[in-house]
Amino acid sequence: MSTSAAPTDEKRPPVILCIGMAGSGKTTFMQRLNAHLHAKKQPPYILNLDPAVGALPFQANIDIRDTVNYKEVMKQYNLGPNGGILTALNLFTTKFDQVLGFVEKRAPSLDYILVDTPGQIEIFTWSASGSIITDTLAASYPTMIAYIIDTPRTAAPATFMSNMLYACSILYKTKVPFILVFNKTDVTPHDFAVEWMTDFEAFQEALQKDKSYMSSLMNSMSLVLDEFYAHLKVVGVSAVTGAGMDDFLKAVDEAVVEYDTEYKPELERVLEERRKKQEAEKEEQMARLMKDMAMEEKGRDIGLGGRASRRGLDDEGNEDEDDEEEEERDYRDEDDSDDDDMEAYRIEEEERRERAEAESLKRYVAGQRRQ
Ligand SMILES: Nc1nc2c(ncn2[C@@H]2O[C@H](COP(=O)(O)OP(=O)(O)OP(=O)(O)O)[C@@H](O)[C@H]2O)c(=O)[nH]1
């Protein structure tokens, strides 16, 4: 799939990929964000990439379910539900160029593009199609991940750590700007999470209370995560009450700046590197071709064309003494060649020699190529 960088003079609305564990509230968050943006007169463009979602509480502009029926895919390919969802996403990805075409047409009039992903997080984050879709979007639009977290279910240090490690793996895989969205703050405020992320001692203290064998592993892991937190934007929201939606949009604006200053130059560097590599490969091929052609030319001098060649050169291009004798014999033959038998013999001889010369030329060229 093409990953050419898009022209920058057109309006490029940010793409928000909503990712999260099953039940974290992705769909409810999308519904709330959609309503919030409609209220601000900035209706978003919505892509639904979850083929297994029952009923969407909002209208999607592009819906994977209109293209592939994952239950049919399960039947046809004899797959289980996860295999069916993954295959449906793979099939949809083969048409993603067309999807991008639709988005392109609408992009100049849009402020936001929202993407809902399958409930089984790994189907999107660890699949080739997920990477292709993310990279393709990120090549054209400021793309970011909104990682939705079920705050009440992540309040224990061990669960929090696991969730952060998972988020970390997605960040390093996708490399696009990342917003941690602590959802369901109407049930549990996300202050504890912010404290654990900004105050290393506070998290260590929380870990001390965990007496399981995991605690020492978590101690060392928390050191690794410190670096990861530096790359994140953190917001707390409630998809049910609508709290924190403006904070989220502020984080989106910051992510766009991060995309422009960090992701895009890196993308352009990678594309430039790829272009240079392709150019170098082309030049190398051209040089090899020229060398082959020069050899053919040399070969023609050696064997195939003109009277000079008939004098006979060996593989190194030196005059061959045997050939000289042969030529003499030919000459004599020519003199005495009045009858048809001799003529036929000479033609046959000529053909044989030409075949031998061509063979010798081929061997010479092959030898040069090997060098
Ligand atoms: N209290 C509260 N409940 C929420 C909030 N957001 C979502 N929920 C509830 O969490 C449950 C899961 O929400 P969904 O939006 O279906 O979550 P999802 O991540 O899309 O789920 P899958 O598609 O199955 O992965 C539902 O019962 C929602 O009502 C919130 O902010 N506060």
Short mmCIF file of C-alpha atoms and ligand atoms in Angstrom, two decimals:
data_model
loop_
_atom_site.label_atom_id
_atom_site.label_comp_id
_atom_site.label_asym_id
_atom_site.label_seq_id
_atom_site.Cartn_x
_atom_site.Cartn_y
_atom_site.Cartn_z
CA MET A 1 0.00 0.00 0.00
CA SER A 2 1.22 3.48 -0.81
CA THR A 3 2.66 5.54 2.01
CA SER A 4 3.53 8.67 0.10
CA ALA A 5 3.37 11.81 2.19
CA ALA A 6 0.39 13.96 1.36
CA PRO A 7 0.66 17.54 0.16
CA THR A 8 0.70 19.90 3.13
CA ASP A 9 -1.11 22.92 1.69
CA GLU A 10 -4.56 21.27 1.93
CA LYS A 11 -6.54 21.02 5.13
CA ARG A 12 -5.55 17.83 6.93
CA PRO A 13 -8.03 16.93 9.68
CA PRO A 14 -6.63 14.86 12.56
CA VAL A 15 -7.45 11.16 12.60
CA ILE A 16 -8.27 9.74 16.04
CA LEU A 17 -7.94 5.96 16.26
CA CYS A 18 -9.91 4.74 19.29
CA ILE A 19 -8.27 1.66 20.74
CA GLY A 20 -8.89 -0.07 24.05
CA MET A 21 -9.52 -3.34 25.85
CA ALA A 22 -12.95 -4.92 25.40
CA GLY A 23 -15.49 -3.08 27.53
CA SER A 24 -13.27 -0.04 28.21
CA GLY A 25 -15.92 2.16 26.63
CA LYS A 26 -14.58 2.86 23.10
CA THR A 27 -17.98 2.89 21.43
CA THR A 28 -19.60 4.97 24.19
CA PHE A 29 -16.63 7.37 24.04
CA MET A 30 -16.99 7.69 20.25
CA GLN A 31 -20.72 8.32 20.68
CA ARG A 32 -20.04 11.03 23.25
CA LEU A 33 -17.29 12.66 21.19
CA ASN A 34 -19.51 12.58 18.12
CA ALA A 35 -22.33 14.32 20.01
CA HIS A 36 -19.87 16.82 21.51
CA LEU A 37 -18.46 17.73 18.08
CA HIS A 38 -21.93 17.99 16.55
CA ALA A 39 -22.85 20.42 19.34
CA LYS A 40 -19.77 22.47 18.43
CA LYS A 41 -20.84 22.41 14.75
CA GLN A 42 -17.80 20.35 13.84
CA PRO A 43 -19.38 17.04 12.82
CA PRO A 44 -16.68 14.38 12.46
CA TYR A 45 -16.22 11.82 9.69
CA ILE A 46 -16.57 8.35 11.21
CA LEU A 47 -15.06 5.03 10.17
CA ASN A 48 -16.20 1.85 11.88
CA LEU A 49 -13.64 -0.94 11.61
CA ASP A 50 -15.37 -3.32 14.04
CA PRO A 51 -17.16 -5.95 11.95
CA ALA A 52 -18.66 -7.62 15.02
CA VAL A 53 -20.32 -4.63 16.65
CA GLY A 54 -24.06 -5.25 17.11
CA ALA A 55 -25.67 -1.83 16.89
CA LEU A 56 -23.68 1.36 16.54
CA PRO A 57 -25.10 4.23 18.61
CA PHE A 58 -23.95 6.70 15.93
CA GLN A 59 -23.98 6.96 12.16
CA ALA A 60 -20.71 5.84 10.56
CA ASN A 61 -19.76 7.35 7.18
CA ILE A 62 -17.84 4.21 6.30
CA ASP A 63 -18.76 0.96 7.97
CA ILE A 64 -16.79 -2.27 7.55
CA ARG A 65 -20.07 -4.17 7.99
CA ASP A 66 -21.32 -2.77 4.67
CA THR A 67 -18.39 -4.44 2.91
CA VAL A 68 -17.85 -7.73 4.75
CA ASN A 69 -20.13 -9.92 6.78
CA TYR A 70 -17.81 -11.48 9.37
CA LYS A 71 -20.28 -14.29 10.15
CA GLU A 72 -20.28 -15.26 6.49
CA VAL A 73 -16.45 -15.10 6.54
CA MET A 74 -16.46 -17.45 9.57
CA LYS A 75 -18.64 -19.93 7.69
CA GLN A 76 -16.76 -19.76 4.40
CA TYR A 77 -13.28 -20.02 5.89
CA ASN A 78 -14.32 -22.28 8.76
CA LEU A 79 -13.06 -19.87 11.42
CA GLY A 80 -13.89 -18.97 14.99
CA PRO A 81 -15.15 -15.48 15.95
CA ASN A 82 -11.67 -13.91 16.33
CA GLY A 83 -10.40 -15.46 13.09
CA GLY A 84 -13.57 -14.24 11.38
CA ILE A 85 -13.10 -10.67 12.63
CA LEU A 86 -9.41 -10.66 11.67
CA THR A 87 -10.10 -12.05 8.18
CA ALA A 88 -12.93 -9.54 7.70
CA LEU A 89 -10.49 -6.74 8.62
CA ASN A 90 -7.88 -8.17 6.24
CA LEU A 91 -10.41 -8.27 3.40
CA PHE A 92 -11.47 -4.71 4.15
CA THR A 93 -7.83 -3.56 4.20
CA THR A 94 -7.40 -4.72 0.60
CA LYS A 95 -9.95 -2.01 -0.28
CA PHE A 96 -8.45 0.66 1.96
CA ASP A 97 -7.13 2.69 -0.97
CA GLN A 98 -10.74 3.24 -2.01
CA VAL A 99 -11.69 4.17 1.56
CA LEU A 100 -8.88 6.70 1.57
CA GLY A 101 -10.24 8.08 -1.69
CA PHE A 102 -13.61 8.78 -0.03
CA VAL A 103 -11.92 10.39 2.96
CA GLU A 104 -9.72 12.53 0.65
CA LYS A 105 -12.80 13.97 -1.03
CA ARG A 106 -14.35 15.02 2.26
CA ALA A 107 -11.17 15.98 4.11
CA PRO A 108 -11.09 19.71 3.18
CA SER A 109 -14.48 20.25 4.88
CA LEU A 110 -13.70 18.21 8.00
CA ASP A 111 -12.25 19.01 11.41
CA TYR A 112 -11.93 15.48 12.76
CA ILE A 113 -11.92 11.90 11.54
CA LEU A 114 -12.82 9.25 14.14
CA VAL A 115 -12.02 5.55 13.78
CA ASP A 116 -13.60 2.84 15.96
CA THR A 117 -11.59 -0.40 16.10
CA PRO A 118 -12.52 -4.02 16.92
CA GLY A 119 -13.31 -4.80 20.56
CA GLN A 120 -10.55 -7.44 20.65
CA ILE A 121 -7.70 -4.97 20.85
CA GLU A 122 -4.98 -7.27 19.46
CA ILE A 123 -6.92 -7.79 16.23
CA PHE A 124 -6.11 -4.22 15.34
CA THR A 125 -2.89 -3.53 17.21
CA TRP A 126 -1.02 -6.75 16.36
CA SER A 127 -2.29 -7.46 12.86
CA ALA A 128 -0.76 -6.54 9.53
CA SER A 129 -4.03 -4.87 8.51
CA GLY A 130 -4.00 -2.71 11.65
CA SER A 131 -0.47 -1.55 10.81
CA ILE A 132 -1.34 -0.93 7.16
CA ILE A 133 -4.42 1.11 8.06
CA THR A 134 -2.53 3.13 10.71
CA ASP A 135 0.49 3.77 8.45
CA THR A 136 -1.67 4.67 5.46
CA LEU A 137 -3.69 7.16 7.45
CA ALA A 138 -0.59 8.55 9.18
CA ALA A 139 1.09 9.12 5.80
CA SER A 140 -1.67 11.55 4.85
CA TYR A 141 -3.19 12.93 8.06
CA PRO A 142 -2.07 13.87 11.57
CA THR A 143 -2.96 10.51 13.08
CA MET A 144 -3.03 9.66 16.77
CA ILE A 145 -4.13 6.92 19.09
CA ALA A 146 -6.69 7.50 21.80
CA TYR A 147 -6.07 4.58 24.14
CA ILE A 148 -9.26 4.16 26.19
CA ILE A 149 -8.77 2.80 29.70
CA ASP A 150 -11.41 1.49 32.07
CA THR A 151 -10.32 3.56 35.09
CA PRO A 152 -12.20 1.66 37.84
CA ARG A 153 -10.74 -1.62 36.58
CA THR A 154 -7.19 -0.33 36.52
CA ALA A 155 -6.97 1.05 40.04
CA ALA A 156 -4.86 -1.83 41.39
CA PRO A 157 -1.08 -1.30 40.86
CA ALA A 158 -0.62 -4.65 39.07
CA THR A 159 -3.50 -4.04 36.63
CA PHE A 160 -2.38 -0.47 36.12
CA MET A 161 1.14 -1.65 35.30
CA SER A 162 -0.11 -4.32 32.86
CA ASN A 163 -2.32 -1.81 31.10
CA MET A 164 0.53 0.70 30.83
CA LEU A 165 2.89 -1.95 29.45
CA TYR A 166 0.32 -2.83 26.83
CA ALA A 167 -0.13 0.85 25.93
CA CYS A 168 3.65 1.17 25.77
CA SER A 169 3.90 -1.73 23.30
CA ILE A 170 1.27 -0.10 21.06
CA LEU A 171 3.05 3.25 21.18
CA TYR A 172 6.36 1.71 20.16
CA LYS A 173 4.68 -0.32 17.44
CA THR A 174 2.68 2.48 15.84
CA LYS A 175 4.99 5.41 16.73
CA VAL A 176 2.13 7.90 16.27
CA PRO A 177 1.19 10.43 18.99
CA PHE A 178 -0.59 8.79 21.89
CA ILE A 179 -3.33 10.00 24.23
CA LEU A 180 -4.17 7.99 27.34
CA VAL A 181 -7.89 8.44 27.92
CA PHE A 182 -8.92 7.41 31.44
CA ASN A 183 -12.63 6.72 30.93
CA LYS A 184 -15.43 6.18 33.44
CA THR A 185 -14.13 8.90 35.76
CA ASP A 186 -17.73 9.32 36.95
CA VAL A 187 -17.15 6.02 38.78
CA THR A 188 -13.46 6.40 39.74
CA PRO A 189 -11.55 9.67 39.25
CA HIS A 190 -8.23 9.20 37.48
CA ASP A 191 -6.14 11.26 39.94
CA PHE A 192 -4.41 8.16 41.30
CA ALA A 193 -3.19 7.34 37.78
CA VAL A 194 -1.80 10.82 37.20
CA GLU A 195 -0.03 10.64 40.57
CA TRP A 196 1.49 7.22 39.78
CA MET A 197 2.67 8.45 36.42
CA THR A 198 4.23 11.67 37.61
CA ASP A 199 5.51 10.64 41.04
CA PHE A 200 7.72 7.58 40.90
CA GLU A 201 7.90 7.29 44.72
CA ALA A 202 4.11 7.28 45.01
CA PHE A 203 3.85 4.31 42.65
CA GLN A 204 6.65 2.51 44.49
CA GLU A 205 4.73 3.04 47.70
CA ALA A 206 1.59 1.59 46.15
CA LEU A 207 3.64 -1.37 44.94
CA GLN A 208 4.98 -2.05 48.46
CA LYS A 209 1.46 -2.96 49.50
CA ASP A 210 1.42 -5.68 46.86
CA LYS A 211 3.08 -8.68 48.51
CA SER A 212 2.84 -11.03 45.52
CA TYR A 213 5.87 -12.47 43.68
CA MET A 214 5.05 -9.97 40.94
CA SER A 215 6.01 -6.95 43.01
CA SER A 216 9.77 -7.13 42.41
CA LEU A 217 9.20 -7.54 38.65
CA MET A 218 6.84 -4.58 38.74
CA ASN A 219 9.43 -2.55 40.63
CA SER A 220 11.92 -2.86 37.81
CA MET A 221 9.26 -2.44 35.11
CA SER A 222 8.10 0.82 36.62
CA LEU A 223 11.55 2.25 35.94
CA VAL A 224 11.17 1.42 32.24
CA LEU A 225 7.74 3.00 32.13
CA ASP A 226 9.03 6.32 33.46
CA GLU A 227 10.56 7.03 30.05
CA PHE A 228 7.31 5.97 28.32
CA TYR A 229 5.16 8.36 30.38
CA ALA A 230 7.22 11.27 29.04
CA HIS A 231 5.73 10.64 25.57
CA LEU A 232 2.11 10.65 26.66
CA LYS A 233 -0.78 12.99 26.95
CA VAL A 234 -3.18 12.03 29.74
CA VAL A 235 -6.83 13.00 30.09
CA GLY A 236 -9.69 11.83 32.27
CA VAL A 237 -13.17 11.61 30.74
CA SER A 238 -16.57 10.16 31.33
CA ALA A 239 -18.20 8.94 28.14
CA VAL A 240 -21.48 8.76 30.07
CA THR A 241 -21.59 12.29 31.55
CA GLY A 242 -19.45 13.98 28.90
CA ALA A 243 -16.93 15.33 31.43
CA GLY A 244 -13.44 16.00 30.09
CA MET A 245 -14.33 16.17 26.38
CA ASP A 246 -12.77 19.62 25.91
CA ASP A 247 -9.62 18.43 27.70
CA PHE A 248 -9.52 15.58 25.23
CA LEU A 249 -9.81 17.96 22.26
CA LYS A 250 -6.98 20.05 23.73
CA ALA A 251 -4.84 16.90 23.88
CA VAL A 252 -5.75 16.24 20.23
CA ASP A 253 -4.45 19.70 19.29
CA GLU A 254 -1.18 18.96 21.11
CA ALA A 255 -0.94 15.60 19.36
CA VAL A 256 -1.30 17.35 15.97
CA VAL A 257 1.66 19.59 16.88
CA GLU A 258 3.62 16.49 17.94
CA TYR A 259 2.75 14.81 14.63
CA ASP A 260 3.97 17.84 12.67
CA THR A 261 7.18 18.29 14.62
CA GLU A 262 8.18 14.69 15.33
CA TYR A 263 6.28 12.07 13.35
CA LYS A 264 6.11 13.83 9.99
CA PRO A 265 9.82 14.72 9.70
CA GLU A 266 10.63 11.12 10.65
CA LEU A 267 8.16 9.84 8.02
CA GLU A 268 9.67 12.14 5.41
CA ARG A 269 13.16 10.97 6.39
CA VAL A 270 12.12 7.32 5.98
CA LEU A 271 10.46 8.05 2.62
CA GLU A 272 13.52 9.98 1.42
CA GLU A 273 15.76 7.10 2.54
CA ARG A 274 13.55 4.62 0.66
CA ARG A 275 13.59 6.83 -2.44
CA LYS A 276 17.40 7.09 -2.33
CA LYS A 277 17.73 3.34 -1.87
CA GLN A 278 15.45 2.69 -4.86
CA GLU A 279 17.43 5.17 -6.94
CA ALA A 280 20.73 3.53 -5.97
CA GLU A 281 19.30 0.10 -6.86
CA LYS A 282 18.15 1.46 -10.23
CA GLU A 283 21.58 2.95 -10.92
CA GLU A 284 23.26 -0.31 -9.95
CA GLN A 285 21.00 -2.25 -12.31
CA MET A 286 21.71 0.25 -15.08
CA ALA A 287 25.47 -0.05 -14.52
CA ARG A 288 25.19 -3.85 -14.67
CA LEU A 289 23.20 -3.59 -17.87
CA MET A 290 25.78 -1.26 -19.44
CA LYS A 291 28.54 -3.65 -18.44
CA ASP A 292 26.65 -6.55 -20.03
CA MET A 293 26.09 -4.52 -23.18
CA ALA A 294 29.76 -3.58 -23.36
CA MET A 295 30.59 -7.24 -23.02
CA GLU A 296 28.19 -8.17 -25.77
CA GLU A 297 29.88 -5.60 -27.97
CA LYS A 298 33.25 -7.07 -27.12
CA GLY A 299 31.81 -10.51 -27.71
CA ARG A 300 30.61 -9.53 -31.15
CA ASP A 301 34.16 -8.44 -31.97
CA ILE A 302 35.37 -11.75 -30.69
CA GLY A 303 33.03 -14.04 -32.47
CA LEU A 304 29.86 -13.13 -34.17
CA GLY A 305 30.42 -10.37 -36.70
CA GLY A 306 32.68 -9.61 -39.72
CA ARG A 307 35.64 -11.25 -41.35
CA ALA A 308 38.00 -10.34 -38.49
CA SER A 309 36.13 -12.67 -36.21
CA ARG A 310 36.48 -15.48 -38.63
CA ARG A 311 40.20 -15.29 -38.03
CA GLY A 312 39.35 -16.83 -34.69
CA LEU A 313 40.08 -15.57 -31.22
CA ASP A 314 40.21 -17.76 -28.17
CA ASP A 315 38.24 -17.01 -24.98
CA GLU A 316 40.77 -14.37 -23.94
CA GLY A 317 40.54 -12.68 -27.35
CA ASN A 318 43.97 -13.93 -28.59
CA GLU A 319 44.47 -15.16 -32.07
CA ASP A 320 44.08 -18.91 -32.19
CA GLU A 321 46.78 -20.78 -34.11
CA ASP A 322 44.55 -23.75 -34.83
CA ASP A 323 42.02 -21.40 -36.33
CA GLU A 324 44.68 -19.94 -38.58
CA GLU A 325 45.38 -23.40 -39.91
CA GLU A 326 41.68 -23.95 -40.27
CA GLU A 327 41.37 -20.72 -42.21
CA GLU A 328 44.13 -21.77 -44.52
CA ARG A 329 42.36 -25.04 -45.10
CA ASP A 330 39.15 -23.15 -45.77
CA TYR A 331 40.97 -20.97 -48.23
CA ARG A 332 42.34 -24.01 -50.03
CA ASP A 333 38.91 -25.56 -49.87
CA GLU A 334 37.47 -22.46 -51.46
CA ASP A 335 39.95 -22.68 -54.30
CA ASP A 336 39.09 -26.25 -55.10
CA SER A 337 35.42 -25.94 -54.44
CA ASP A 338 33.86 -26.52 -57.74
CA ASP A 339 31.61 -29.36 -56.84
CA ASP A 340 28.43 -29.18 -54.75
CA ASP A 341 29.62 -31.61 -52.09
CA MET A 342 32.49 -29.36 -51.15
CA GLU A 343 30.21 -26.34 -51.09
CA ALA A 344 27.79 -28.14 -48.77
CA TYR A 345 30.70 -29.22 -46.60
CA ARG A 346 31.98 -25.66 -46.39
CA ILE A 347 28.57 -24.29 -45.41
CA GLU A 348 28.27 -26.98 -42.79
CA GLU A 349 31.75 -26.19 -41.50
CA GLU A 350 30.95 -22.49 -41.42
CA GLU A 351 27.81 -23.11 -39.45
CA ARG A 352 29.63 -25.39 -37.05
CA ARG A 353 32.31 -22.77 -36.44
CA GLU A 354 29.76 -20.04 -35.91
CA ARG A 355 27.94 -22.24 -33.41
CA ALA A 356 31.23 -22.90 -31.62
CA GLU A 357 32.05 -19.19 -31.59
CA ALA A 358 28.63 -18.29 -30.23
CA GLU A 359 29.08 -20.93 -27.53
CA SER A 360 32.49 -19.54 -26.65
CA LEU A 361 31.06 -16.00 -26.50
CA LYS A 362 28.30 -17.16 -24.18
CA ARG A 363 30.84 -18.78 -21.86
CA TYR A 364 32.94 -15.61 -21.89
CA VAL A 365 29.99 -13.36 -21.00
CA ALA A 366 28.84 -15.76 -18.27
CA GLY A 367 32.37 -15.79 -16.84
CA GLN A 368 32.49 -11.99 -16.78
CA ARG A 369 29.07 -11.82 -15.08
CA ARG A 370 30.24 -14.19 -12.36
CA GLN A 371 33.19 -11.90 -11.69
N1 LIG B 1 -20.09 4.58 34.26
C1 LIG B 1 -19.63 4.60 33.03
N2 LIG B 1 -19.83 3.57 32.22
C2 LIG B 1 -19.35 3.62 30.97
C3 LIG B 1 -18.62 4.72 30.49
N3 LIG B 1 -18.27 4.48 29.23
C4 LIG B 1 -18.75 3.26 28.90
N4 LIG B 1 -19.40 2.75 29.95
C5 LIG B 1 -20.05 1.43 29.99
O1 LIG B 1 -19.08 0.42 29.77
C6 LIG B 1 -19.65 -0.65 29.06
C7 LIG B 1 -18.83 -0.92 27.81
O2 LIG B 1 -18.93 0.19 26.96
P1 LIG B 1 -18.67 0.08 25.38
O3 LIG B 1 -18.73 1.46 24.85
O4 LIG B 1 -19.57 -0.92 24.79
O5 LIG B 1 -17.22 -0.45 25.40
P2 LIG B 1 -16.34 -0.96 24.14
O6 LIG B 1 -14.95 -0.75 24.55
O7 LIG B 1 -16.81 -0.32 22.91
O8 LIG B 1 -16.74 -2.45 24.15
P3 LIG B 1 -16.33 -3.56 23.03
O9 LIG B 1 -16.83 -3.03 21.72
O10 LIG B 1 -17.05 -4.77 23.52
O11 LIG B 1 -14.89 -3.65 23.14
C8 LIG B 1 -21.09 -0.24 28.75
O12 LIG B 1 -21.93 -0.82 29.69
C9 LIG B 1 -21.06 1.27 28.89
O13 LIG B 1 -22.32 1.79 29.30
C10 LIG B 1 -18.41 5.82 31.39
O14 LIG B 1 -17.78 6.83 31.10
N5 LIG B 1 -18.94 5.69 32.65
#
